[in-house]
Coordinates of C-alpha atoms and ligand atoms in Angstrom, one line a residue:
M124 CA 119.3 53.3 122.6
D125 CA 121.9 51.2 124.4
P126 CA 125.7 51.5 123.6
R127 CA 125.8 48.1 121.8
S128 CA 123.0 48.9 119.4
L129 CA 124.6 52.3 118.7
L130 CA 127.9 50.5 118.0
Y131 CA 126.2 48.2 115.5
I132 CA 124.6 51.2 113.8
I133 CA 128.0 53.0 113.6
L134 CA 129.7 49.9 112.1
G135 CA 126.8 49.4 109.8
I136 CA 127.0 52.9 108.4
L137 CA 130.8 52.7 107.9
S138 CA 130.5 49.3 106.1
F139 CA 127.5 50.4 103.9
D140 CA 129.3 53.6 103.0
F141 CA 132.4 51.7 102.1
I142 CA 130.6 49.1 99.9
L143 CA 128.5 51.8 98.2
E144 CA 131.7 53.7 97.3
Q145 CA 133.4 50.6 96.0
F146 CA 130.3 49.8 93.9
F147 CA 130.3 53.2 92.2
D148 CA 134.0 53.1 91.6
Y149 CA 133.6 49.7 90.1
L150 CA 130.9 50.9 87.8
N151 CA 133.1 53.8 86.7
L152 CA 136.1 51.6 86.1
K153 CA 134.1 49.1 84.0
H154 CA 132.7 52.0 82.0
Q155 CA 136.3 52.8 81.0
K156 CA 136.1 50.1 78.4
T157 CA 133.8 52.2 76.2
D158 CA 135.2 53.7 73.0
L159 CA 136.1 57.3 72.7
P160 CA 132.8 59.1 71.6
E161 CA 132.9 60.3 68.0
E162 CA 132.4 64.0 69.1
L163 CA 135.6 63.9 71.2
K164 CA 137.9 62.3 68.6
D165 CA 139.5 65.7 67.8
I166 CA 140.6 66.1 71.5
Y167 CA 142.5 62.9 72.1
S168 CA 144.4 60.8 69.7
E169 CA 143.9 57.0 70.3
E170 CA 147.3 57.1 72.1
E171 CA 146.3 60.0 74.4
F172 CA 143.0 58.4 75.1
K173 CA 144.8 55.3 76.2
K174 CA 147.1 57.5 78.4
A175 CA 144.0 59.2 80.0
Q176 CA 142.5 55.7 80.7
D177 CA 145.8 54.5 82.2
Y178 CA 145.8 57.6 84.4
Y179 CA 142.3 57.0 85.5
K180 CA 143.1 53.3 86.3
A181 CA 146.2 54.2 88.3
N182 CA 144.2 56.6 90.4
A183 CA 141.3 54.2 90.8
N184 CA 143.6 51.4 92.0
F185 CA 145.3 53.8 94.4
S186 CA 142.1 55.1 95.9
F187 CA 140.8 51.5 96.2
L188 CA 143.9 50.6 98.2
S189 CA 143.9 53.7 100.4
S190 CA 140.1 53.6 101.1
T191 CA 140.2 49.9 102.0
L192 CA 143.1 50.5 104.4
S193 CA 141.4 53.5 106.1
F194 CA 138.1 51.6 106.3
L195 CA 139.8 48.6 108.0
L196 CA 141.7 50.9 110.3
I197 CA 138.7 52.8 111.6
I198 CA 136.8 49.5 112.1
I199 CA 139.7 48.1 114.2
V200 CA 140.0 51.4 116.1
I201 CA 136.3 51.3 117.0
L202 CA 136.2 47.6 117.8
T203 CA 139.2 47.8 120.1
G204 CA 137.7 50.8 121.9
T205 CA 140.8 52.9 121.1
F206 CA 139.0 56.2 121.3
G207 CA 137.8 55.4 124.8
W208 CA 141.3 54.2 125.8
L209 CA 143.0 57.3 124.5
D210 CA 140.4 59.5 126.4
K211 CA 141.1 57.6 129.6
Q212 CA 144.9 58.0 129.3
L213 CA 144.5 61.7 128.7
S214 CA 142.0 62.3 131.4
F215 CA 144.6 61.3 134.0
K216 CA 146.7 64.3 132.9
F217 CA 144.1 66.8 131.7
Q218 CA 141.2 67.6 133.9
N219 CA 139.9 70.6 131.9
P220 CA 137.4 69.3 129.3
T221 CA 138.6 71.9 126.7
T222 CA 142.3 71.1 127.1
L223 CA 141.5 67.4 127.0
A224 CA 139.5 67.7 123.8
L225 CA 142.3 69.8 122.2
V226 CA 145.0 67.3 123.0
F227 CA 142.7 64.4 122.0
F228 CA 142.0 65.8 118.6
G229 CA 145.6 67.0 118.2
I230 CA 146.8 63.4 118.7
L231 CA 144.2 61.9 116.3
F232 CA 145.1 64.5 113.7
F233 CA 148.8 63.9 113.9
V234 CA 148.5 60.1 113.9
S235 CA 146.1 60.1 110.9
D236 CA 148.3 62.6 109.1
I237 CA 151.4 60.5 109.6
I238 CA 149.6 57.4 108.3
N239 CA 148.4 59.4 105.3
I240 CA 151.9 60.8 104.4
P241 CA 153.1 57.7 102.5
F242 CA 149.9 57.7 100.4
S243 CA 150.1 61.4 99.6
L244 CA 153.8 61.0 98.7
Y245 CA 152.9 58.2 96.4
K246 CA 150.1 60.1 94.8
T247 CA 152.3 63.2 94.1
F248 CA 155.7 61.7 93.4
V249 CA 154.7 58.5 91.7
I250 CA 151.3 58.7 90.0
E251 CA 151.3 62.4 89.1
E252 CA 155.0 62.2 88.3
K253 CA 154.6 59.2 85.9
F254 CA 151.9 61.1 83.9
G255 CA 153.9 64.3 83.7
F256 CA 151.8 66.4 86.0
N257 CA 154.0 66.7 89.1
K258 CA 156.0 69.9 89.5
T259 CA 156.1 69.8 93.3
T260 CA 159.6 69.6 94.8
I261 CA 160.2 67.9 98.2
K262 CA 160.9 71.4 99.6
T263 CA 157.5 72.7 98.5
Y264 CA 155.8 69.5 99.8
V265 CA 157.4 69.9 103.3
L266 CA 156.6 73.6 103.4
D267 CA 153.0 72.9 102.4
K268 CA 152.7 70.4 105.2
L269 CA 154.1 72.8 107.8
K270 CA 151.9 75.6 106.7
G271 CA 148.9 73.3 106.7
Y272 CA 149.7 72.2 110.3
L273 CA 150.0 75.9 111.3
I274 CA 146.7 76.9 109.8
G275 CA 144.9 73.7 110.8
G276 CA 146.3 74.1 114.3
V277 CA 145.3 77.7 114.8
L278 CA 141.9 77.6 113.1
G279 CA 140.9 74.0 114.1
G280 CA 142.2 74.5 117.6
L281 CA 140.3 77.7 118.0
L282 CA 137.1 76.2 116.7
I283 CA 137.4 73.1 118.9
W284 CA 138.2 75.2 121.9
L285 CA 135.2 77.4 121.3
F286 CA 132.9 74.4 120.6
I287 CA 133.7 72.6 123.8
F288 CA 133.5 75.8 125.8
M289 CA 130.0 76.6 124.4
V290 CA 128.7 73.0 124.7
T291 CA 129.7 72.8 128.3
S292 CA 128.6 76.3 129.4
I293 CA 125.4 76.7 127.3
G294 CA 124.0 73.2 127.1
P295 CA 121.9 71.9 124.2
G296 CA 121.1 75.5 123.0
F297 CA 124.8 75.8 122.0
W298 CA 124.0 75.0 118.4
L299 CA 122.5 78.3 117.6
Y300 CA 125.4 80.4 119.0
F301 CA 128.0 78.1 117.5
W302 CA 126.1 78.3 114.1
I303 CA 126.3 82.1 114.1
I304 CA 130.1 81.9 114.8
L305 CA 130.7 79.3 112.2
S306 CA 128.7 81.3 109.6
V307 CA 130.8 84.4 110.3
V308 CA 134.0 82.3 110.0
M309 CA 132.7 80.9 106.7
L310 CA 131.9 84.4 105.4
I311 CA 135.4 85.7 106.5
I312 CA 137.2 82.8 104.8
N313 CA 135.2 83.3 101.7
M314 CA 135.9 87.0 101.6
F315 CA 139.6 86.8 102.4
Y316 CA 140.4 83.5 100.8
T317 CA 142.4 85.0 98.0
S318 CA 144.0 87.8 100.0
I319 CA 145.0 85.8 103.1
F320 CA 145.0 82.0 102.5
V321 CA 146.1 81.6 98.9
P322 CA 149.3 83.9 99.3
L323 CA 150.5 81.6 102.1
F324 CA 150.9 78.8 99.5
N325 CA 151.2 80.6 96.2
K326 CA 152.4 83.8 94.6
L327 CA 149.6 86.0 93.2
T328 CA 150.6 88.6 90.7
P329 CA 148.2 91.1 89.1
L330 CA 147.7 90.2 85.4
E331 CA 150.2 92.4 83.5
A332 CA 149.0 95.1 81.2
G333 CA 148.7 94.0 77.6
D334 CA 146.5 92.3 75.0
L335 CA 144.9 89.8 77.4
R336 CA 144.2 92.3 80.1
N337 CA 142.6 94.7 77.7
S338 CA 140.4 92.0 76.2
I339 CA 139.3 90.9 79.7
E340 CA 138.6 94.5 80.8
E341 CA 136.7 95.2 77.6
Y342 CA 134.6 92.2 78.0
S343 CA 133.8 93.0 81.7
K344 CA 132.9 96.6 80.8
T345 CA 130.4 95.6 78.0
N346 CA 128.8 93.2 80.6
N347 CA 128.6 95.8 83.4
F348 CA 130.9 93.9 85.6
S349 CA 133.5 95.8 87.6
L350 CA 136.5 93.7 87.6
T351 CA 139.8 95.2 88.6
N352 CA 141.3 92.4 90.5
I353 CA 142.6 89.9 88.0
F354 CA 145.4 87.8 89.3
V355 CA 147.8 85.1 88.0
I356 CA 148.7 82.3 90.3
D357 CA 151.8 80.2 90.0
G358 CA 150.0 76.9 89.9
S359 CA 153.0 75.5 87.9
K360 CA 154.8 75.4 91.2
R361 CA 153.0 72.2 92.0
S362 CA 151.3 70.8 88.9
S363 CA 151.0 71.3 85.2
K364 CA 147.2 71.0 85.5
A365 CA 145.4 74.2 84.8
N366 CA 142.4 75.9 86.4
A367 CA 140.7 79.3 87.1
F368 CA 138.6 80.4 90.0
F369 CA 136.6 83.2 91.3
S370 CA 136.5 84.2 94.9
G371 CA 135.1 86.7 97.3
I372 CA 132.0 88.7 97.5
G373 CA 131.4 92.4 97.1
P374 CA 134.4 94.6 96.4
K375 CA 136.7 91.9 97.5
K376 CA 135.9 89.8 94.5
K377 CA 138.9 88.5 92.6
V378 CA 139.4 86.4 89.6
V379 CA 142.4 84.1 89.5
L380 CA 143.9 82.5 86.5
Y381 CA 146.5 79.7 86.7
D382 CA 149.8 80.5 84.9
T383 CA 149.4 77.0 83.4
L384 CA 146.1 78.1 81.9
I385 CA 147.5 81.3 80.4
N386 CA 150.4 79.5 78.9
N387 CA 148.3 77.0 77.0
H388 CA 145.3 78.9 75.8
S389 CA 144.6 81.5 73.2
K390 CA 143.4 85.0 74.3
E391 CA 139.8 84.2 73.1
E392 CA 139.8 80.9 75.1
L393 CA 141.0 82.7 78.2
V394 CA 138.3 85.4 78.0
A395 CA 135.7 82.7 77.5
V396 CA 136.9 80.9 80.7
L397 CA 136.7 84.2 82.5
A398 CA 133.2 84.9 81.1
H399 CA 132.2 81.5 82.5
E400 CA 133.5 82.6 85.9
I401 CA 131.7 86.0 85.7
G402 CA 128.6 84.0 84.7
H403 CA 128.7 82.3 88.1
F404 CA 128.9 85.6 89.7
K405 CA 126.1 87.3 87.7
K406 CA 123.8 84.3 88.2
K407 CA 124.4 84.6 91.9
H408 CA 125.9 81.1 92.2
I409 CA 128.6 82.2 94.6
I410 CA 126.3 83.8 97.1
T411 CA 123.6 81.1 96.9
G412 CA 126.3 78.5 97.4
L413 CA 127.5 80.2 100.5
I414 CA 123.9 80.5 101.9
L415 CA 123.2 76.9 101.2
G416 CA 126.5 76.0 103.0
I417 CA 125.4 78.0 106.0
I418 CA 121.9 76.4 106.1
Q419 CA 123.4 72.9 106.0
T420 CA 125.8 73.8 108.8
G421 CA 122.9 75.0 110.9
F422 CA 120.9 71.8 110.2
M423 CA 123.9 69.7 111.2
L424 CA 124.5 71.5 114.4
F425 CA 120.9 71.3 115.3
L426 CA 121.0 67.5 114.9
L427 CA 124.3 67.4 116.8
S428 CA 122.6 69.1 119.8
Y429 CA 120.5 65.9 120.2
F430 CA 123.5 63.6 120.2
I431 CA 126.3 65.5 121.9
F432 CA 125.1 64.8 125.5
N433 CA 124.3 61.1 124.9
K434 CA 126.4 59.1 127.3
N435 CA 125.6 55.8 125.4
L436 CA 127.2 57.2 122.3
S437 CA 130.5 57.7 124.2
E438 CA 130.3 54.2 125.5
A439 CA 129.6 52.8 122.1
L440 CA 133.1 54.0 121.1
G441 CA 134.7 52.6 124.3
A442 CA 134.5 55.3 126.9
D443 CA 133.1 54.7 130.3
H444 CA 131.6 58.2 130.8
L445 CA 130.1 61.0 128.7
A446 CA 133.0 62.5 126.6
I447 CA 131.9 65.4 124.3
H448 CA 134.9 64.9 122.0
I449 CA 134.2 61.2 121.5
N450 CA 130.5 62.0 120.7
L451 CA 131.7 64.4 118.1
I452 CA 133.5 61.5 116.3
A453 CA 130.4 59.2 116.7
F454 CA 128.1 61.9 115.4
G455 CA 130.5 62.5 112.4
I456 CA 129.9 58.9 111.4
L457 CA 126.2 58.8 112.1
Y458 CA 125.8 61.9 110.0
T459 CA 127.5 60.4 106.9
P460 CA 124.2 59.2 105.2
I461 CA 122.7 62.7 105.6
S462 CA 125.9 64.4 104.3
H463 CA 125.8 62.1 101.3
I464 CA 122.3 63.2 100.5
T465 CA 123.1 66.9 101.0
G466 CA 126.3 66.4 98.9
L467 CA 124.2 64.8 96.2
L468 CA 121.8 67.7 96.2
M469 CA 124.7 70.2 96.1
N470 CA 126.2 68.4 93.1
I471 CA 122.9 68.5 91.3
I472 CA 122.7 72.3 91.9
S473 CA 126.4 72.8 91.0
R474 CA 126.0 70.9 87.7
K475 CA 123.0 73.1 86.8
N476 CA 125.0 76.2 87.7
E477 CA 127.9 75.0 85.4
Y478 CA 125.5 74.8 82.5
E479 CA 124.2 78.3 83.4
A480 CA 127.6 79.8 83.5
D481 CA 128.6 78.1 80.2
R482 CA 125.4 79.5 78.7
F483 CA 126.2 82.9 80.0
A484 CA 129.7 82.8 78.5
A485 CA 128.4 81.5 75.2
V486 CA 125.7 84.2 74.9
T487 CA 127.8 87.2 76.1
Y488 CA 131.1 86.1 74.5
S489 CA 131.6 83.0 72.4
S490 CA 130.4 79.4 72.5
I491 CA 133.2 78.2 70.1
A492 CA 136.0 79.8 72.2
L493 CA 134.6 78.2 75.4
Q494 CA 134.2 74.8 73.7
E495 CA 137.8 75.0 72.6
A496 CA 139.0 76.0 76.1
L497 CA 137.1 73.2 77.7
K498 CA 138.4 70.6 75.3
K499 CA 142.0 71.8 75.8
L500 CA 141.6 71.8 79.6
S501 CA 140.2 68.3 79.5
S502 CA 143.0 66.9 77.4
K503 CA 145.7 68.7 79.3
N504 CA 144.4 67.4 82.6
L505 CA 143.8 63.9 81.2
S506 CA 140.2 64.0 82.6
N507 CA 138.0 60.9 82.4
L508 CA 136.0 61.4 79.2
T509 CA 133.7 58.4 79.7
P510 CA 132.5 58.4 83.3
H511 CA 129.6 56.1 84.2
P512 CA 126.3 58.2 84.4
A513 CA 125.5 56.9 87.9
Y514 CA 129.0 58.0 89.0
V515 CA 128.5 61.4 87.5
F516 CA 125.1 61.7 89.3
M517 CA 126.7 60.9 92.6
H518 CA 130.1 62.5 92.5
Y519 CA 130.4 65.1 89.8
S520 CA 130.2 68.8 90.7
H521 CA 130.8 69.7 87.0
P522 CA 129.0 68.0 84.1
P523 CA 131.4 65.8 82.0
L524 CA 133.0 67.5 79.0
L525 CA 130.7 65.7 76.4
Y526 CA 127.5 67.0 78.1
R527 CA 128.9 70.5 78.3
L528 CA 129.9 70.5 74.6
R529 CA 126.5 69.2 73.6
A530 CA 124.8 72.0 75.5
L531 CA 127.2 74.6 74.1
K532 CA 126.7 73.5 70.5
Q533 CA 123.0 74.4 70.8
I534 CA 123.9 78.0 71.5
Q535 CA 126.6 78.7 68.9
Ligands
LIG54 ZN1 132.2 76.8 86.7

């Protein structure tokens, strides 16, 4: 296909994607007008419901503005051939394709990050602040940024270096070798996420001995689940929103509870949340999620191997020769429709898994305690209680509260 047709396809995908997103956001925003469902009246007072709706609207307006701007920006960058221009400027200085690619992506990363900073500041220090969620100080914000650069630079740089090296030295067969490497990296990150990455940003402390720990251990024991690694994370350092997560596989597995969760929930509710997390583990959701992620990555790399050496693709984005790093960007855009489909399938699986984990917690522990925990979490986080069903289908990895409560009520 000639460069011009490829350019039109790229612009078409970007535009279609943007319009589709706006359409679903619009549906969801309009759906906000619905009244609070009867079953949820005990969670929010009318006043709090109004606050949650205002929070939703503030975020929706913000995301409309930022996504419109980034859409316009990428269209302008592509139409003006900026990617090709940057490549040309850099190729005067850097002859080695690997160095060239590293500098190229480094510059793109920093420019897009700098453009993004005002938006992220506004989100944290204006929107989240206004609704009482923000606990991040400027110091934490700056440190987070620096640590993010460091990790992104080391990990991203290493992967880009390896990618360009393999593509140029192996040829189209690179995808298989790079897939193996990426899979190993994914496994390592998954295994050591809580021991290496989380401590860079947060303090993890083992859950102190006492009533809560005893209850959790007792529950784990009756359900044949060896759980010794229970940690508390200082989530309150950044936000008053609460959460819990499970990470790692095999003996590395750890359960992490936010301090904000512990402070606001009863012992029974906390054990119920934990039982839900253990449910994910027992039902093998974590390992299947990882395997599905690895399969998707392989599929994507396999497709990439058909595009990465296409000179016309580089030319579509303004280069006058084959540039692997520019093709990587072009492929990223061409792949969006497929990644939407795989994302949609992953969301369907994830929602099914959430019901399964809820059911596990209800059967092995308490349906009522989990319902109470979910209600409290939802109101504390001002979550959207009335999302549009089509929006849920597209974007939600967890079923909305109302659906989960209905399912749980059938078990109690
Ligand atoms: Zn879950």
